[in-house]
Short mmCIF file of C-alpha atoms in Angstrom, two decimals:
data_model
loop_
_atom_site.label_atom_id
_atom_site.label_comp_id
_atom_site.label_asym_id
_atom_site.label_seq_id
_atom_site.Cartn_x
_atom_site.Cartn_y
_atom_site.Cartn_z
CA ARG A 1 -0.20 -0.17 -0.58
CA PHE A 2 2.60 2.49 1.21
CA LEU A 3 4.69 2.14 -3.01
CA GLY A 4 1.38 2.56 -3.95
CA LEU A 5 0.71 5.85 -2.42
CA MET A 6 4.34 5.74 -3.41
CA ARG A 7 3.79 6.19 -6.97
CA ARG A 8 0.65 8.47 -7.22
CA PRO A 9 0.99 11.68 -6.78
CA GLN A 10 -0.35 13.44 -3.93
CA VAL A 11 -1.81 16.48 -2.47
CA LEU A 12 1.10 18.39 -1.70
CA ASP A 13 3.08 16.78 -4.82
CA ARG A 14 0.47 18.89 -6.20
CA TRP A 15 0.89 22.32 -5.05
CA PHE A 16 5.09 21.61 -5.10
CA LEU A 17 5.99 24.49 -6.95
CA ALA A 18 2.62 26.02 -7.81
CA GLY A 19 0.89 29.42 -7.52
CA GLY A 20 3.77 33.22 -7.02
CA PRO A 21 5.34 34.34 -3.94
CA ALA A 22 2.79 35.48 -2.33
CA ASP A 23 1.15 32.08 -1.79
CA MET A 24 4.43 31.26 0.07
CA GLY A 25 4.08 34.18 2.38
CA VAL A 26 6.47 35.94 0.39
CA VAL A 27 5.66 40.42 0.72
CA VAL A 28 7.47 41.21 -3.04
CA PRO A 29 9.27 45.12 -2.22
CA PRO A 30 7.32 47.46 -4.21
CA ARG A 31 10.75 48.70 -5.15
CA PRO A 32 12.52 48.09 -7.41
CA PRO A 33 10.40 46.66 -9.63
CA THR A 34 10.89 42.57 -10.78
CA MET A 35 11.89 41.64 -13.95
CA LEU A 36 10.68 37.64 -13.08
CA GLU A 37 9.20 35.58 -10.33
CA ALA A 38 8.05 32.74 -9.86
CA VAL A 39 7.98 29.50 -6.80
CA VAL A 40 11.70 27.27 -7.43
CA GLY A 41 12.80 24.98 -6.04
CA ARG A 42 16.78 25.49 -5.33
CA CYS A 43 19.21 22.55 -5.10
CA GLN A 44 20.42 23.04 -1.52
CA TRP A 45 22.83 19.46 -1.68
CA ASP A 46 22.79 16.45 -4.24
CA THR A 47 19.58 15.44 -2.59
CA HIS A 48 17.88 18.12 -1.04
CA TRP A 49 15.49 20.68 -3.09
CA ARG A 50 13.73 23.76 -1.34
CA GLU A 51 10.64 25.03 -2.76
CA GLU A 52 11.25 29.20 -2.44
CA ALA A 53 10.24 32.28 -3.86
CA ALA A 54 12.41 33.83 -6.65
CA LEU A 55 12.56 37.06 -7.95
CA MET A 56 14.92 38.23 -10.76
CA TYR A 57 15.74 42.42 -10.91
CA PRO A 58 18.29 43.24 -14.01
CA ALA A 59 21.39 43.08 -11.26
CA HIS A 60 20.89 39.73 -9.01
CA ILE A 61 18.15 36.92 -8.55
CA SER A 62 16.70 37.42 -4.61
CA PHE A 63 15.42 34.21 -3.37
CA PHE A 64 13.88 33.64 -0.13
CA ALA A 65 11.78 30.83 2.36
CA PRO A 66 8.80 30.20 2.84
CA LEU A 67 7.31 32.98 4.76
CA ALA A 68 10.49 35.04 4.99
CA ARG A 69 10.72 38.98 5.01
CA LYS A 70 14.56 39.28 3.63
CA PRO A 71 15.86 36.95 0.88
CA VAL A 72 18.02 33.85 2.55
CA TRP A 73 20.75 33.97 -1.11
CA VAL A 74 20.78 36.78 -3.27
CA LEU A 75 23.44 35.96 -6.53
CA PRO A 76 24.90 38.44 -8.79
CA LEU A 77 24.36 37.88 -12.07
CA HIS A 78 27.51 38.84 -13.18
CA GLU A 79 28.93 36.41 -11.49
CA LEU A 80 27.07 33.54 -14.13
CA THR A 81 29.13 32.07 -16.52
CA GLY A 82 26.78 29.92 -18.08
CA VAL A 83 23.47 28.60 -18.30
CA ARG A 84 22.17 25.76 -19.23
CA VAL A 85 19.51 23.41 -19.25
CA GLU A 86 21.15 20.42 -19.34
CA LEU A 87 22.53 17.84 -17.03
CA GLN A 88 26.10 15.35 -17.44
CA GLY A 89 24.13 12.68 -15.55
CA SER A 90 20.57 11.16 -14.63
CA ASP A 91 17.66 13.85 -13.75
CA PRO A 92 17.29 13.68 -9.66
CA LEU A 93 13.91 15.26 -10.91
CA PRO A 94 11.84 13.90 -13.64
CA GLY A 95 9.20 16.22 -14.27
CA LEU A 96 10.73 19.14 -13.28
CA PRO A 97 12.85 20.99 -15.81
CA LEU A 98 15.94 22.25 -14.52
CA LEU A 99 18.02 25.64 -15.17
CA CYS A 100 21.61 25.62 -14.09
CA LEU A 101 23.40 28.65 -12.82
CA GLU A 102 26.74 28.05 -13.60
CA THR A 103 29.53 30.38 -11.62
CA CYS A 104 33.26 29.55 -11.76
CA GLY A 105 32.83 28.07 -7.96
CA ARG A 106 29.19 26.54 -8.25
CA VAL A 107 26.68 25.20 -10.01
CA HIS A 108 23.18 25.89 -9.04
CA TYR A 109 20.42 24.46 -10.01
CA LEU A 110 16.85 25.32 -10.52
CA CYS A 111 13.91 23.14 -10.79
CA PHE A 112 10.44 24.31 -12.66
CA ARG A 113 7.11 23.31 -12.39
CA SER A 114 6.75 24.38 -16.15
CA GLU A 115 9.51 24.57 -19.59
CA ALA A 116 7.63 27.03 -20.34
CA THR A 117 8.66 29.01 -16.80
CA ARG A 118 12.08 27.78 -16.80
CA ASP A 119 12.83 28.63 -20.12
CA GLU A 120 11.30 32.54 -20.21
CA TRP A 121 13.74 32.73 -16.73
CA ALA A 122 16.31 30.55 -18.93
CA SER A 123 15.76 33.66 -21.75
CA ALA A 124 15.52 36.30 -19.11
CA VAL A 125 19.29 35.84 -17.51
CA LEU A 126 20.92 34.81 -20.49
CA ASN A 127 19.57 38.65 -21.92
CA GLN A 128 20.46 40.11 -18.61
CA LEU A 129 24.17 38.10 -19.70
CA SER A 130 25.12 39.51 -22.89
CA ASP A 131 23.95 43.41 -21.74
CA MET A 132 26.29 43.01 -19.00
CA PRO A 133 29.53 44.99 -18.62
CA GLU A 134 32.38 43.08 -18.69
CA VAL A 135 34.64 44.94 -16.09
CA PRO A 136 31.07 45.01 -13.53
CA PRO A 137 30.55 48.83 -12.49
CA THR A 138 30.95 49.61 -8.85
CA GLY A 139 28.17 49.27 -6.17
CA LEU A 140 26.94 45.53 -7.34
CA LEU A 141 26.48 42.62 -5.22
CA VAL A 142 29.81 40.86 -4.58
CA SER A 143 30.02 37.43 -3.08
CA ASP A 144 32.55 36.31 -0.65
CA PRO A 145 35.03 34.18 -3.04
CA ARG A 146 35.91 31.85 0.02
CA GLU A 147 31.79 31.06 0.07
CA SER A 148 31.30 31.08 -3.79
CA TYR A 149 33.91 27.35 -4.15
CA VAL A 150 33.16 25.53 -1.45
CA LEU A 151 29.33 23.97 0.05
CA LYS A 152 28.71 24.50 4.57
CA GLY A 153 24.69 22.21 3.88
CA GLY A 154 23.35 20.52 6.57
CA GLN A 155 23.52 17.26 5.22
CA TRP A 156 26.76 16.31 7.00
CA ARG A 157 27.76 16.75 10.86
CA PRO A 158 29.37 17.59 11.95
CA ALA A 159 26.86 21.64 11.14
CA ASP A 160 30.82 23.17 10.49
CA ARG A 161 32.27 20.86 7.67
CA THR A 162 33.23 22.67 4.40
CA ILE A 163 32.55 20.43 1.40
CA LEU A 164 35.09 21.69 -1.22
CA ASN A 165 34.39 19.16 -3.85
CA ALA A 166 30.45 20.76 -4.46
CA ARG A 167 30.59 23.03 -7.73
CA ARG A 168 28.74 19.99 -9.39
CA ALA A 169 26.07 17.64 -7.65
CA ALA A 170 26.38 13.88 -7.76
CA PHE A 171 23.92 13.95 -11.18
CA ASP A 172 25.65 16.40 -13.04
CA ALA A 173 29.60 14.39 -12.48
CA GLU A 174 30.60 12.34 -15.28
CA ALA A 175 31.36 8.71 -14.35
CA VAL A 176 35.40 8.03 -13.13
CA ASP A 177 36.77 5.39 -15.60
CA ALA A 178 40.44 5.13 -14.10
CA ALA A 179 40.99 3.14 -11.34
CA PRO A 180 40.54 5.20 -8.07
CA TRP A 181 44.40 5.56 -6.91
CA ALA A 182 45.15 7.45 -10.81
CA PHE A 183 41.75 9.28 -10.72
CA ALA A 184 42.99 10.70 -6.54
CA ALA A 185 47.05 11.18 -8.46
CA SER A 186 45.70 13.08 -11.63
CA LEU A 187 43.85 15.32 -9.37
CA LEU A 188 46.17 15.81 -7.02
CA ARG A 189 48.48 17.28 -10.28
CA GLN A 190 46.27 19.30 -11.45
CA ALA A 191 46.01 20.99 -8.02
CA CYS A 192 49.86 21.24 -7.84
CA GLU A 193 50.27 22.34 -10.56
CA MET A 194 47.67 25.01 -10.14
CA THR A 195 49.00 28.83 -10.22
CA PRO A 196 47.11 30.89 -7.55
CA GLU A 197 45.98 33.57 -10.96
CA GLU A 198 44.25 30.20 -12.57
CA ALA A 199 42.62 29.95 -9.29
CA GLN A 200 40.29 31.60 -9.42
CA GLY A 201 39.21 31.09 -13.68
CA ASP A 202 38.11 28.55 -15.44
CA ALA A 203 40.84 26.37 -14.41
CA LEU A 204 39.77 26.49 -10.97
CA SER A 205 36.00 25.28 -12.56
CA ARG A 206 37.21 22.66 -14.90
CA PHE A 207 39.04 21.50 -11.87
CA LEU A 208 36.45 21.59 -9.47
CA ASP A 209 34.19 19.66 -11.30
CA GLU A 210 36.78 16.80 -11.27
CA THR A 211 37.13 16.82 -7.72
CA ALA A 212 32.71 16.63 -7.75
CA ARG A 213 33.45 13.02 -9.72
CA LEU A 214 34.76 11.71 -6.55
CA LYS A 215 31.22 11.76 -5.62
CA LEU A 216 30.87 8.54 -7.45
CA VAL A 217 33.69 7.22 -6.93
CA ASP A 218 32.35 3.31 -5.65
CA LEU A 219 34.08 2.76 -2.20
CA ASP A 220 33.06 -0.64 -1.81
CA ALA A 221 35.38 -1.96 -4.54
CA ILE A 222 38.58 -0.51 -3.49
CA ASP A 223 39.87 -3.29 -1.10
CA LEU A 224 41.24 -1.18 2.17
CA GLY A 225 43.96 -4.18 2.26
CA SER A 226 45.40 -3.17 -1.01
CA PRO A 227 47.98 -0.46 -2.34
CA GLU A 228 46.22 0.49 -4.63
CA ALA A 229 43.52 1.69 -1.46
CA LEU A 230 46.61 3.51 0.66
CA CYS A 231 48.19 4.83 -2.51
CA PHE A 232 44.02 6.53 -3.27
CA PHE A 233 43.10 7.71 0.14
CA GLY A 234 47.27 9.26 -0.07
CA ASN A 235 46.69 10.83 -3.33
CA LEU A 236 43.01 12.00 -2.00
CA TYR A 237 44.16 13.46 1.56
CA HIS A 238 46.87 15.97 -0.61
CA THR A 239 44.63 16.73 -2.99
CA LEU A 240 42.80 18.23 -0.04
CA LEU A 241 44.84 19.97 1.58
CA GLN A 242 46.14 21.96 -1.40
CA HIS A 243 43.08 22.09 -2.70
CA ALA A 244 41.99 24.33 0.35
CA ARG A 245 44.79 26.09 0.44
CA LEU A 246 44.33 27.48 -2.74
CA VAL A 247 40.57 28.83 -2.44
CA LEU A 248 40.45 29.24 1.09
CA GLY A 249 44.00 29.88 1.55
CA PRO A 250 46.78 28.20 3.99
CA PRO A 251 45.57 28.04 7.50
CA THR A 252 47.33 29.79 10.39
CA PRO A 253 48.15 29.27 14.49
CA GLN A 254 44.66 30.16 15.47
CA THR A 255 42.75 28.37 11.63
CA TRP A 256 44.67 25.38 12.16
CA ALA A 257 42.40 23.06 14.39
CA LEU A 258 39.45 24.26 12.17
CA PHE A 259 41.28 24.07 9.02
CA PHE A 260 42.22 20.13 9.21
CA ALA A 261 38.58 19.10 11.39
CA SER A 262 36.05 21.06 8.79
CA VAL A 263 37.83 20.85 5.15
CA SER A 264 36.33 17.64 3.58
CA TYR A 265 35.36 16.44 0.24
CA GLU A 266 32.06 13.62 -0.84
CA VAL A 267 33.08 11.05 -1.99
CA GLY A 268 31.17 7.56 -2.45
CA GLY A 269 27.85 8.45 -0.78
CA ASP A 270 30.66 8.97 2.34
CA VAL A 271 32.77 12.59 3.87
CA PHE A 272 36.10 12.95 5.14
CA SER A 273 37.64 15.72 6.17
CA LEU A 274 41.31 16.19 6.42
CA TRP A 275 42.15 15.07 10.03
CA GLU A 276 39.62 12.10 8.62
CA LEU A 277 41.93 11.05 6.39
CA GLU A 278 44.97 10.46 8.46
CA GLN A 279 43.65 9.32 11.92
CA CYS A 280 40.49 7.06 11.24
CA VAL A 281 41.69 6.08 7.59
CA LEU A 282 45.34 6.17 6.46
CA ARG A 283 46.41 5.84 10.32
CA GLY A 284 43.62 4.36 11.44
CA VAL A 285 45.75 0.77 12.14
CA LEU A 286 48.31 2.76 13.84
CA SER A 287 49.57 3.59 16.83
CA LYS A 288 46.95 6.70 18.38
CA PRO A 289 49.20 9.73 19.06
CA LYS A 290 50.14 10.92 22.20
CA ALA A 291 50.43 13.80 24.01
CA LEU A 292 48.02 16.62 21.27
CA PRO A 293 49.51 20.62 20.90
CA ARG A 294 46.40 22.22 21.46
CA GLN A 295 46.11 23.74 18.24
CA MET A 296 45.41 20.25 16.53
CA PRO A 297 42.03 19.16 16.29
CA PRO A 298 41.05 16.19 18.99
CA VAL A 299 41.99 12.45 17.88
CA PRO A 300 38.31 11.30 17.05
CA PRO A 301 36.71 8.05 18.94
CA PRO A 302 37.35 4.42 18.14
CA SER A 303 33.71 4.67 18.01
CA ASP A 304 33.78 6.71 14.34
CA ASP A 305 32.60 5.62 11.52
CA HIS A 306 35.51 6.41 9.49
CA PHE A 307 38.27 3.82 11.17
CA ALA A 308 35.75 1.82 9.22
CA TYR A 309 38.06 2.67 6.21
CA SER A 310 41.36 1.62 7.93
CA LEU A 311 43.74 1.08 5.86
CA ALA A 312 45.67 -2.33 6.43
CA ALA A 313 48.42 -1.62 3.75
CA SER A 314 49.52 1.25 6.17
CA ASP A 315 52.61 0.99 8.17
CA GLN A 316 54.57 3.78 10.17
CA ARG A 317 56.08 5.49 6.49
CA VAL A 318 52.58 7.21 6.72
CA ASN A 319 54.14 9.42 8.68
CA PHE A 320 56.08 10.61 7.14
CA VAL A 321 54.50 10.26 3.45
CA LEU A 322 51.67 12.78 5.06
CA ASN A 323 52.77 16.55 5.31
CA PRO A 324 50.33 19.05 6.44
CA GLY A 325 52.02 22.21 4.82
CA SER A 326 53.50 22.84 7.77
CA ALA A 327 56.83 24.61 8.05
CA SER A 328 58.51 22.29 10.56
CA LEU A 329 58.40 19.72 6.99
CA PRO A 330 60.15 19.90 3.76
CA ASN A 331 57.24 21.81 1.16
CA VAL A 332 57.37 18.50 -0.46
CA VAL A 333 54.13 16.36 -1.33
CA PHE A 334 54.03 13.09 -2.87
CA VAL A 335 52.21 11.01 -5.44
CA LEU A 336 51.79 7.49 -4.39
CA ARG A 337 51.60 5.13 -6.97
CA PRO A 338 50.80 1.56 -6.87
CA LEU A 339 53.57 -0.09 -8.88
CA ASP A 340 56.26 1.45 -6.55
CA LEU A 341 54.77 2.27 -4.06
CA VAL A 342 57.04 0.67 -1.63
CA GLU A 343 60.36 2.81 -2.75
CA ARG A 344 58.11 5.99 -2.98
CA MET A 345 57.50 5.79 0.19
CA ASN A 346 60.84 5.09 1.29
CA GLY A 347 61.84 8.20 -0.58
CA ALA A 348 59.62 10.09 1.77
CA ALA A 349 60.48 8.97 4.30
CA GLN A 350 64.14 9.71 3.98
CA HIS A 351 63.53 12.73 2.73
CA VAL A 352 61.66 14.41 5.74
CA LEU A 353 64.48 13.18 7.65
CA THR A 354 67.90 13.94 5.66
CA SER A 355 65.85 17.31 5.94
CA THR A 356 64.38 18.10 9.26
CA MET A 357 66.89 15.84 11.50
CA ARG A 358 69.51 17.69 13.09
CA ILE A 359 73.64 16.09 14.98
CA ASP A 360 75.40 17.61 16.63
CA LEU A 361 78.45 15.58 18.13
CA ARG A 362 79.86 18.22 20.78
CA ARG A 363 77.33 17.12 23.01
CA ARG A 364 75.70 14.28 21.38
CA THR A 365 72.73 14.52 20.80
CA VAL A 366 69.87 14.02 17.98
CA TYR A 367 66.98 16.28 17.02
CA LEU A 368 64.20 13.93 15.02
CA PRO A 369 61.03 15.53 13.74
CA LYS A 370 57.59 16.19 16.07
CA VAL A 371 56.19 13.41 14.34
CA CYS A 372 58.43 11.09 15.23
CA GLU A 373 57.38 11.60 19.19
CA LEU A 374 53.32 12.26 18.21
CA TYR A 375 53.42 8.74 16.86
CA ARG A 376 56.62 7.30 19.12
CA GLY A 377 54.47 3.74 18.77
CA ASP A 378 54.06 3.43 15.72
CA PHE A 379 58.46 3.58 16.02
CA GLY A 380 59.52 1.98 19.10
CA ASP A 381 58.07 3.78 22.61
CA ASP A 382 61.81 4.65 23.25
CA PRO A 383 63.04 7.67 22.09
CA GLN A 384 66.45 5.25 21.22
CA LEU A 385 64.09 2.82 19.14
CA VAL A 386 62.99 5.45 17.77
CA LEU A 387 66.07 6.69 16.20
CA ARG A 388 67.56 3.61 15.98
CA HIS A 389 64.56 2.08 13.48
CA CYS A 390 64.97 5.78 11.33
CA LEU A 391 68.38 4.52 10.62
CA ARG A 392 67.13 2.65 7.55
CA TYR A 393 66.11 5.64 5.75
CA LEU A 394 69.37 8.41 6.74
CA GLU A 395 71.82 9.59 3.69
CA GLN A 396 74.65 7.63 3.62
CA GLU A 397 76.81 11.01 5.34
CA GLN A 398 73.94 11.19 8.78
CA LEU A 399 74.26 7.59 8.93
CA GLU A 400 78.19 7.58 9.50
CA ALA A 401 77.21 9.73 12.64
CA VAL A 402 74.45 8.22 14.11
CA SER A 403 76.28 5.50 14.50
CA TYR A 404 79.17 6.88 15.86
CA LEU A 405 77.04 8.64 18.28
CA LEU A 406 75.22 4.27 19.30
CA GLU A 407 78.64 2.56 19.18
CA HIS A 408 79.44 5.00 22.63
CA PRO A 409 78.60 2.21 25.71
CA LYS A 410 76.49 5.93 27.22
CA PRO A 411 73.72 6.92 24.25
CA PRO A 412 73.30 9.27 22.34
CA HIS A 413 69.91 12.14 23.82
CA VAL A 414 67.40 11.94 21.58
CA ARG A 415 64.80 15.46 21.22
CA PHE A 416 62.67 16.08 19.43
CA ASP A 417 61.93 19.54 17.61
CA THR A 418 59.20 21.63 18.03
CA PHE A 419 56.60 21.37 15.84
CA ARG A 420 55.31 24.82 14.10
CA PHE A 421 52.04 25.74 12.87
CA ASN A 422 52.99 28.13 10.01
CA SER A 423 52.55 27.03 7.21
CA HIS A 424 54.69 26.80 3.95
CA GLU A 425 53.37 29.08 1.53
CA SER A 426 53.48 26.48 -1.36
CA LEU A 427 54.30 23.19 -2.02
CA GLN A 428 56.28 21.04 -4.03
CA LEU A 429 55.31 18.25 -6.17
CA ARG A 430 57.24 15.22 -5.90
CA ASP A 431 56.89 12.29 -9.17
CA TRP A 432 59.56 10.83 -9.81
#
């Protein structure tokens, strides 16, 4: 009986998108005069549409929620880069004509009650765009650029989660044909090769469209114990990091915790922040961090659902592969691929240790990067064991110096550098 009711239009279905703004309790301001008025469904996120009153003016479109006196959102027309009625994928609302309004950072989807109304709006928007000067005059509404490239919706918890791959909805994205790890590696190359100047134009839009395809990756088809899974999530972590740095700017000591806990990608019907990728997925089977600095987010509890994606192929070298962009570490991120994963992880460990380790022969002291202390359980709880573990990754000169200290009956002192929460201005890609 329930399925039968779902197949037939009900009373509320017939009311959807019917009438005008007055029927929604929205009072249209008399000044300035509107060009068009309609009740539309506006896509909030991939699976949620809200009925709103849309009022079109010469320079912008205002959207009002039912009974609202002020617009809940305003779309400046000069920010539009395209208008279309066709989707890349499947129609999410069969029978309701769609209008796609494209900006550099987002595609906004509206559904209408009839094709005639949709076409009238499409023509009116295109006409306004054709009359729009190339350089918008002063005084026009301008969106916050940082808000224009992200989605802050109510689909995921916590509420302050910021989705970066939201330019296109899943129903408007192309399926991923390549292996997931190779697709993530391609995204990482694109993100690291993009200049700050390109991060505001067509190149950024194309990159954002590519990241939206992550929503269609089949996570169930990924073997979490395979090298391919480690390559996929490792490349995904650094893609998300570089993406966030491009559109939001590098994190500061004051914003570090919020940045890593909130910046997220939607992937295969789930959502991952930088911190969840690091602690639950890439380091899920490794030791828990010891005494995290207060600038870092808290460790996710064991009940966090993201631990279901813990990678069995991870080992202590992951601590050197993951680069959060801190000035404490080299400004290099590494592309991972299954064919030579062992060599690349060894290379990452060697690069980090040779760049950060300091040896004071006179004081018989070796200084290791902070990551060796935070995740000491991955190397051996005793500092001497940590040092001996790191020997295998050192270059010849450092290896001989540390070996000389270890040959003495009295072991050398092992100290750990302070982790700096200042960010590198840029990150370089290593894909050898």
